[in-house]
Coordinates of C-alpha atoms and ligand atoms in Angstrom, one line a residue:
X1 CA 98.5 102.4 71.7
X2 CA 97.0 105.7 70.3
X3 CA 93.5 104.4 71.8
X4 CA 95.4 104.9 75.0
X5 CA 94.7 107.6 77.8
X6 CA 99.1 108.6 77.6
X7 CA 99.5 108.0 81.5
X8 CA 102.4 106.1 81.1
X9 CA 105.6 106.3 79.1
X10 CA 106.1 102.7 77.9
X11 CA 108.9 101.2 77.0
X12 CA 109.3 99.5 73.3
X13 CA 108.9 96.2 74.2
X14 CA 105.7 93.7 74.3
X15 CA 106.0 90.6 76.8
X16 CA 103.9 87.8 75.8
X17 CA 105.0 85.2 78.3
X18 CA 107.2 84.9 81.1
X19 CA 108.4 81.7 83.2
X20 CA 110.0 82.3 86.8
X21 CA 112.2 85.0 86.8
X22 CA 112.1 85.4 82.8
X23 CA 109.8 87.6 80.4
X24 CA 109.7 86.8 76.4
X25 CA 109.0 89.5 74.3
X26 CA 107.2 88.7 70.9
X27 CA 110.2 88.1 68.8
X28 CA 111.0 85.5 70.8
X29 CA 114.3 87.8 73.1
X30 CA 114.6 86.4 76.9
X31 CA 114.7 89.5 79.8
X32 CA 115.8 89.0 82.9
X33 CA 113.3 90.9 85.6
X34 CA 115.1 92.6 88.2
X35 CA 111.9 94.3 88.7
X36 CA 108.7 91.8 89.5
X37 CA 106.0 93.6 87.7
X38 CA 107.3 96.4 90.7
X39 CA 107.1 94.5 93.2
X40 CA 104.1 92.3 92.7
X41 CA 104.8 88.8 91.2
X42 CA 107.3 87.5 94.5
X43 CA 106.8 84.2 93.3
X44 CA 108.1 85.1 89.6
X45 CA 105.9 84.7 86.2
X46 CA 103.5 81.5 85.6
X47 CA 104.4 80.1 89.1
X48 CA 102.8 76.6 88.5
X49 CA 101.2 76.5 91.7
X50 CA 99.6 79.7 91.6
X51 CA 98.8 79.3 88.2
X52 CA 97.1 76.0 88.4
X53 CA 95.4 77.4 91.9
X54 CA 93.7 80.4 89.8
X55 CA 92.8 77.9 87.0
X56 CA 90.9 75.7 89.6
X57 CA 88.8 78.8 90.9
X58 CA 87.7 80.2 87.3
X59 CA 86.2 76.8 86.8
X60 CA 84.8 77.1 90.5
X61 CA 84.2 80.6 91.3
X62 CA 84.9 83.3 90.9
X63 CA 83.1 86.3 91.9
X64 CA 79.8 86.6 94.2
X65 CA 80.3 90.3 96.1
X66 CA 80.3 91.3 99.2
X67 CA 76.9 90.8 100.0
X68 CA 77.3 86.9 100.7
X69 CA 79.9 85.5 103.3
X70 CA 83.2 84.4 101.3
X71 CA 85.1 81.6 103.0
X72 CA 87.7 82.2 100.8
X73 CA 88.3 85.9 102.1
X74 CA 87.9 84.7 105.5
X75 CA 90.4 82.3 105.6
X76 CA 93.0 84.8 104.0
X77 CA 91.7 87.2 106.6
X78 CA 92.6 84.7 109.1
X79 CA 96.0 83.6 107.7
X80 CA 97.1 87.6 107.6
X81 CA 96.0 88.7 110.8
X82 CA 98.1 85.6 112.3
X83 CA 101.4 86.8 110.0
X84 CA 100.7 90.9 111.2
X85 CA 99.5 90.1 114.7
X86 CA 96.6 92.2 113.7
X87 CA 92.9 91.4 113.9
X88 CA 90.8 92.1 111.1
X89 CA 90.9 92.6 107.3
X90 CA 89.2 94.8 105.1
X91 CA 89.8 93.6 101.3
X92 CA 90.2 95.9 98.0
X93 CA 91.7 95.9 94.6
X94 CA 95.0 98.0 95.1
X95 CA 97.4 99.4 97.1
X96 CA 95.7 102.9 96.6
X97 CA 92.1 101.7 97.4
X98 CA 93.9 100.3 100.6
X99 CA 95.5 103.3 102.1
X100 CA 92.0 105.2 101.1
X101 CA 90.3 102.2 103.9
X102 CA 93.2 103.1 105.6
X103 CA 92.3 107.1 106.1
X104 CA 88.8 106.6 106.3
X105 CA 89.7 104.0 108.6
X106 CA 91.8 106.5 111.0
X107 CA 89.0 109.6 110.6
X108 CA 85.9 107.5 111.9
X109 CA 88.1 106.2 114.8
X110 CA 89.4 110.3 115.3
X111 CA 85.3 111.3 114.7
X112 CA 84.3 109.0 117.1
X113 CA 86.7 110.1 119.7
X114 CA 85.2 113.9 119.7
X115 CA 88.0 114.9 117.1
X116 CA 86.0 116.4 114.2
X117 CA 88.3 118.2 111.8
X118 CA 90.9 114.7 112.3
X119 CA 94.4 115.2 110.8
X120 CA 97.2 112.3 109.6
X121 CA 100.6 113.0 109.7
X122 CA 102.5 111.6 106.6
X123 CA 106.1 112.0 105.0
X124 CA 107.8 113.9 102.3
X125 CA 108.7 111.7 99.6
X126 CA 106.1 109.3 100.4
X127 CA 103.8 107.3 98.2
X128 CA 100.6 106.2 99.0
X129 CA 98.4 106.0 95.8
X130 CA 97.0 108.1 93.0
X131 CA 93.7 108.5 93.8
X132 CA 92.5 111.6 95.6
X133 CA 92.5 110.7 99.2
X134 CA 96.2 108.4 98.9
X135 CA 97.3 111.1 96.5
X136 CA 96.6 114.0 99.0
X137 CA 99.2 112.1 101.6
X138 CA 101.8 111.0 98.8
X139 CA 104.7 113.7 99.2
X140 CA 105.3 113.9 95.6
X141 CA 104.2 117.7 94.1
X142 CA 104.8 116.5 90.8
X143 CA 102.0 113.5 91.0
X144 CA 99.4 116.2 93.1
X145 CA 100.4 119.0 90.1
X146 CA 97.3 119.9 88.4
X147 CA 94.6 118.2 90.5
X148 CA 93.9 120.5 92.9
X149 CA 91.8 120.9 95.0
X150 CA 93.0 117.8 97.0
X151 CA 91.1 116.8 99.8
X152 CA 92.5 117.8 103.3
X153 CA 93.5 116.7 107.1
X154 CA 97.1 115.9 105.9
X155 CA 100.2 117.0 107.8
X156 CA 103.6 116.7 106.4
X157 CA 107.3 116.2 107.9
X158 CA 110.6 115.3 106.7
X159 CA 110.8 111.1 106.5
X160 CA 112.9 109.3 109.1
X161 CA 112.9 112.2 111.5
X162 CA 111.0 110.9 114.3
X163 CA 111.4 113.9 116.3
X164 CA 109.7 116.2 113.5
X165 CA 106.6 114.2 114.2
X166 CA 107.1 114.2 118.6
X167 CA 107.2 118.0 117.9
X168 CA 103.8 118.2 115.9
X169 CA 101.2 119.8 118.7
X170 CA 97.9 119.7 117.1
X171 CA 94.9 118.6 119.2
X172 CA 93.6 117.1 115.9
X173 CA 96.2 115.3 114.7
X174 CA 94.8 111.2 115.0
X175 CA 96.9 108.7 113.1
X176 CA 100.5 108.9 111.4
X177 CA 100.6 106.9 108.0
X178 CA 104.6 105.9 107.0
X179 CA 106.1 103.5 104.6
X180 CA 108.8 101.5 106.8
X181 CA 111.0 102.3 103.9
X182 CA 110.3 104.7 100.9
X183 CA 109.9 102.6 97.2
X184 CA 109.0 105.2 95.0
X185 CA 110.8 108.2 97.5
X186 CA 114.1 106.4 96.5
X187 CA 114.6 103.5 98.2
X188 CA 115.0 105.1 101.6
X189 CA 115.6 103.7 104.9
X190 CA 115.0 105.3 108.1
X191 CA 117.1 104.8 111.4
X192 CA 116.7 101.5 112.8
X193 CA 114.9 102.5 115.8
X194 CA 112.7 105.0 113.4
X195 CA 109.1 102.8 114.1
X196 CA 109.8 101.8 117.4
X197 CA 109.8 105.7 118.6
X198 CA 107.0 106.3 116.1
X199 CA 104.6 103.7 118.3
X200 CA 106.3 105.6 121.2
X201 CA 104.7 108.9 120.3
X202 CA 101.6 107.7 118.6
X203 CA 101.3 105.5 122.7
X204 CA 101.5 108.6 124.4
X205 CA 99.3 110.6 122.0
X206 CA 96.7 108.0 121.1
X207 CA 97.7 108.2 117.9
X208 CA 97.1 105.3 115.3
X209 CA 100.1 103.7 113.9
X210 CA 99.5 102.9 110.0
X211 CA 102.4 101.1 108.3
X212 CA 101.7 101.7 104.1
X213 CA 103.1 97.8 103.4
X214 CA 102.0 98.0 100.2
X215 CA 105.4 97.5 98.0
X216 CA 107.5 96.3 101.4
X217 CA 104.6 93.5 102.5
X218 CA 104.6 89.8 101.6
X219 CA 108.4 88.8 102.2
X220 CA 110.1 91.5 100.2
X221 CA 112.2 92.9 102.4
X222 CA 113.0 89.4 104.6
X223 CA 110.3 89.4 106.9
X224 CA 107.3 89.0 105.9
X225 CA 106.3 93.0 106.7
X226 CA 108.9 95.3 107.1
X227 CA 107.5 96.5 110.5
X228 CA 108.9 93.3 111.9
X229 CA 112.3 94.0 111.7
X230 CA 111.4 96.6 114.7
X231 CA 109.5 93.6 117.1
X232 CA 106.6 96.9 117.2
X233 CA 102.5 95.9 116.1
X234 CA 101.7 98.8 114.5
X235 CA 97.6 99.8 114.6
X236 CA 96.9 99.3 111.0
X237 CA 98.7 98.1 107.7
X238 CA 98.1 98.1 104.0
X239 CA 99.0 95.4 101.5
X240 CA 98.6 95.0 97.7
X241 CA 101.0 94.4 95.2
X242 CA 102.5 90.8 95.9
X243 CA 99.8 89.7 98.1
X244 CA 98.5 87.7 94.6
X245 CA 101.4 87.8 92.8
X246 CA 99.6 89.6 89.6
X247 CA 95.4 89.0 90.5
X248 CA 94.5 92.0 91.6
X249 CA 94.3 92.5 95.3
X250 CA 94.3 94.6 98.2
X251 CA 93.9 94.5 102.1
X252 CA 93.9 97.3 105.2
X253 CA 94.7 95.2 108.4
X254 CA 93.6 96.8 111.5
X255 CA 93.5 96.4 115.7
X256 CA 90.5 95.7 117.0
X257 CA 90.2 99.1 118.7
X258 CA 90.1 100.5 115.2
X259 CA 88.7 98.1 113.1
X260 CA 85.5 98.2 114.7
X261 CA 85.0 101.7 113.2
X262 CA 84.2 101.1 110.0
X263 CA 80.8 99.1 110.6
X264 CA 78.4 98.1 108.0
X265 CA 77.9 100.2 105.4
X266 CA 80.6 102.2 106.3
X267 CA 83.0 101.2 103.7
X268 CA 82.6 98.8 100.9
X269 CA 83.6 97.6 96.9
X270 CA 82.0 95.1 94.8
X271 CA 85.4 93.1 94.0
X272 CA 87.4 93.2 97.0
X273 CA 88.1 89.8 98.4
X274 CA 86.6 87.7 95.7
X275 CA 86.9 84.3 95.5
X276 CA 89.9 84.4 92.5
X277 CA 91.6 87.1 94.6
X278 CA 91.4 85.3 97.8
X279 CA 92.5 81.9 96.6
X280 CA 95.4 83.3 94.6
X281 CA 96.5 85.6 97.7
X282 CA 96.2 81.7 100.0
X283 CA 98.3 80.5 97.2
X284 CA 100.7 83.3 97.7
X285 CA 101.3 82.5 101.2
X286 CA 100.9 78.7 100.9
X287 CA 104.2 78.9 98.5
X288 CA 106.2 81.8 100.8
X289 CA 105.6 79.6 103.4
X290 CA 106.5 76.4 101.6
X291 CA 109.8 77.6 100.1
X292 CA 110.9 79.2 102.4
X293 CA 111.2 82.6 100.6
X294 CA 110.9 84.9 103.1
X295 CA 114.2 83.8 104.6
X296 CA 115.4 83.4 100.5
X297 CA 114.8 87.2 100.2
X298 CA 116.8 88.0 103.6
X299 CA 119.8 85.7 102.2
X300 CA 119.7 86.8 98.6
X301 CA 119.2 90.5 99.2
X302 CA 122.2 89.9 101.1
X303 CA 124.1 88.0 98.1
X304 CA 123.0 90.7 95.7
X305 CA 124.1 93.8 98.0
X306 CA 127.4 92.0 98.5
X307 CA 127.5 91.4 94.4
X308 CA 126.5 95.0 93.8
X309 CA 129.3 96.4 96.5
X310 CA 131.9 94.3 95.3
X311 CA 131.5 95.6 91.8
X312 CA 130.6 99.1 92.6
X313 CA 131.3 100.3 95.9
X314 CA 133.6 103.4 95.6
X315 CA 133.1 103.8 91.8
X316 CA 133.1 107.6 91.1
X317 CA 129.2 108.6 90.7
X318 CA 127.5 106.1 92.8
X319 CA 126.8 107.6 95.8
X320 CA 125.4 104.6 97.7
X321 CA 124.1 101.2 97.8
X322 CA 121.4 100.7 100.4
X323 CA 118.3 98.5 100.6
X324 CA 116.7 95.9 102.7
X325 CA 116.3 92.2 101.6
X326 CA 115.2 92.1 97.8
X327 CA 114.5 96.0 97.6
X328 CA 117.5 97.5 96.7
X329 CA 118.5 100.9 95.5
X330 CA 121.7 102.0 94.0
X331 CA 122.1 105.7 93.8
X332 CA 124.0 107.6 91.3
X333 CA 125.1 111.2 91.2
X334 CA 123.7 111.8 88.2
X335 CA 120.4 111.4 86.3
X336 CA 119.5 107.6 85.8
X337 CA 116.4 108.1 83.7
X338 CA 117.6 106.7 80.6
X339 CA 119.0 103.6 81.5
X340 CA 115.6 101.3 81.8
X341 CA 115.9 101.6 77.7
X342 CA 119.2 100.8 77.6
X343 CA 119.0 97.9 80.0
X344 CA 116.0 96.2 77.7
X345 CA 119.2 96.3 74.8
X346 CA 121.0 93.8 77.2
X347 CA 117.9 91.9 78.1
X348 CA 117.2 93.5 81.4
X349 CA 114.7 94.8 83.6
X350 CA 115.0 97.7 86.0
X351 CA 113.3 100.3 87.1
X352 CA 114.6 103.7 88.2
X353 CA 113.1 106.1 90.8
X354 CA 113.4 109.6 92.4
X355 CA 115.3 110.1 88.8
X356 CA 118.4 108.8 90.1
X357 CA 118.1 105.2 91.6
X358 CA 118.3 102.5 90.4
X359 CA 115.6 100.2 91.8
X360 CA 116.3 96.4 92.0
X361 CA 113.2 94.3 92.7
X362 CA 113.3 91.2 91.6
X363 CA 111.0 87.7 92.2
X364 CA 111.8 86.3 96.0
X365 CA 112.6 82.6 94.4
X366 CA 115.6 84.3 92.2
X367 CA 117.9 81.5 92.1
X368 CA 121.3 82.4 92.7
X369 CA 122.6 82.1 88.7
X370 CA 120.4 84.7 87.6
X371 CA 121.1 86.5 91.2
X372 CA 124.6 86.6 89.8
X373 CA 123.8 87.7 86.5
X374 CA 121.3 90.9 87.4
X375 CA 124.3 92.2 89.7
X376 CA 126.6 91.7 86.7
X377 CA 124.3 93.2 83.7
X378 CA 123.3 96.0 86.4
X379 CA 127.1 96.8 87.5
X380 CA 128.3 97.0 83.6
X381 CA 125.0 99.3 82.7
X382 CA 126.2 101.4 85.4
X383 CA 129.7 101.3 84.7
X384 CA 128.6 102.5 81.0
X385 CA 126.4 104.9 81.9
X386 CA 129.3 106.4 84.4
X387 CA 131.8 106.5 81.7
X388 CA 129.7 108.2 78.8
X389 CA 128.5 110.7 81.5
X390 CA 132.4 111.7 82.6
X391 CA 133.5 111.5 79.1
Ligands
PLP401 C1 102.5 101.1 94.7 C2 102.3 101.7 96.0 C3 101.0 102.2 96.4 C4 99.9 102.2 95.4 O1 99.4 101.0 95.0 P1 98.5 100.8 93.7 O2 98.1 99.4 93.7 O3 99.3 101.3 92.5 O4 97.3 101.7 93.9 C5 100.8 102.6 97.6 N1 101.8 102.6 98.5 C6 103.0 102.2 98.2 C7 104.1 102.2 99.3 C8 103.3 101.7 97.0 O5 104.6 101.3 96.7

């Protein structure tokens, strides 16, 4: 570990295989993952058709770039744009690399409209990425602290405030880019009607509409992309994490109108889209669509909320349950940082975010035994944590 750049702080423990919604660490001890590899393996660990899908393409094919036509990448282009309703695909490596097509994407459409200095509106609390561009629009001070300078054209309101943005009067201003809920920000939902009056304003003002799918996307929150729950097409979305359930893979979706923008040579990477990425992202959607998980995450988000409530609704210090489908945060009144470690003792895995929620994002294809058992181990962890605190 000491060979390691220290960007992370790592927990104590080693995985060295994992089977559905399990992990086993190297002495042999069974976890329970409430947390999916955040939000990336939907279709749990070694999924066997994903697995033998991936295995069938190394021995095929796997990478040829960008300068030959991929079917593969086409065909995944094809199937997304008919889930989004949008019309083209741009293909990267992560969620980061996405919202950076994304921006780029929104200033050549602003540059070629006469607007030369274009400006995107974005949230407090959001989370786009860490490199510079996606960093720049993340609302987080502490992950911008100390790489300055950051690149500009980034205008920041308060999240779920629809009217904070309708007020903005900037001539430059050219797309707004929004989570549909906040992951990283805390689990945060806006009003219901929040992205319905966003494509209102961003109508009337030309504006583009980019949804940052990237942790919501791919059935996690019981539709397949959270902007569905609002019947609106937004302009342009970004994917990553689940779309191949652990290959690494990216995608900015965009309208026509838009897309056309970013023309050749415009924009570009050597791995995006390769054949191993595409076929595992297919496979992704072949088996969402197969089982049925999307509706599986509406129902058992539902089961788990109802779980969580029953055990902790009006327990003094949590402040609130919230969450939509399998993304669910459970806030506490009090710091939550430490209890990650002490969930690995019990053989669980959860995350915690905005230091004081606890973040619940488990495989789609849970089944409803281990369901019952992450509500359980997460309620007594709680319950613990709340009584050494008050003690
Ligand atoms: C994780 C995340 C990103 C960044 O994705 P990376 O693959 O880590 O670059 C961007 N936006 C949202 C909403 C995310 O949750």
């Amino acid at each position: 570990m000491q060979a390691l750049i220290p960007t992370y702080k790592r927990l104590p423990v080693a995985f060295t295989h994992g089977d559905g919604s399990w992990l086993y660490d190297d002495h042999g001890r069974a976890y329970l993952d409430g947390i999916a590899g955040i939000a990336v393996c939907v279709l749990g660990h070694s999924h066997p058709g994903v697995a033998a899908a991936i295995a069938e393409q190394a021995r095929t094919l796997v990478h040829t770039s960008n300068l030959y036509r991929i079917p593969l990448q086409e065909r995944l282009a094809e199937r997304l744009c008919q889930l989004s309703g949008l019309d083209a695909a741009f293909f990267c490596n992560s969620g980061a690399e996405a919202n950076e097509a994304a921006i780029k994407l929104a200033r050549s459409h602003a540059q070629q409209r006469g607007i030369t200095e274009p400006q995107i509106v974005v949230t407090e609390g959001a989370f786009h990425g860490r490199t510079l561009g996606a960093l720049a629009a993340t609302g987080n001070p502490q992950a911008q602290q100390g790489f300055a300078p950051l690149p500009e054209g980034f205008q920041r309101v308060p999240y779920a405030d629809a009217e904070a943005i309708a007020n903005l009067d900037d001539e430059r201003i050219s797309a707004v880019l929004i989570e549909p809920l906040q992951g990283e920000g805390g689990v945060k939902l806006p009003p219901a009607d929040y992205l319905r009056r966003l494509r209102q304003i961003c109508d009337e003002r030309g504006w583009l509409l980019m949804i940052d799918e990237v942790q919501t996307g791919m059935g996690r929150t019981g539709q397949m992309f959270a902007f569905q729950h609002s019947g609106i097409r937004p302009d342009v979305i970004t994917l990553a994490k689940a779309l191949g359930n652990g290959l690494p893979i990216g995608a900015c979706l965009a309208d026509s109108k838009s897309s056309a923008c970013l023309g050749p040579g415009s924009h570009g990477t050597t791995f995006g889209g390769n054949p191993m990425a595409a076929r595992a992202a297919l496979t992704v959607i072949d088996t969402l669509e197969q089982e049925h998980l999307v509706a599986h995450a509406a129902s058992a988000g539902n089961a788990l909320m109802h779980h969580l409530q029953e055990r902790l609704a009006g327990t003094d210090g949590v402040k609130e349950i919230r969450g939509q489908g399998l993304m669910i945060g459970i806030e506490l009144n009090q710091e939550a940082t430490q209890l990650p470690l002490r969930a690995l003792d019990k053989g669980l895995l959860i995350n915690v975010t905005a230091g004081s929620v606890v973040r619940l994002l488990p495989p789609l294809n849970i089944n409803d035994a281990d369901l019952q058992h992450l509500a359980d181990g997460v309620a007594d962890l709680i319950g613990e944590h709340l009584a050494e605190y008050s003690a």
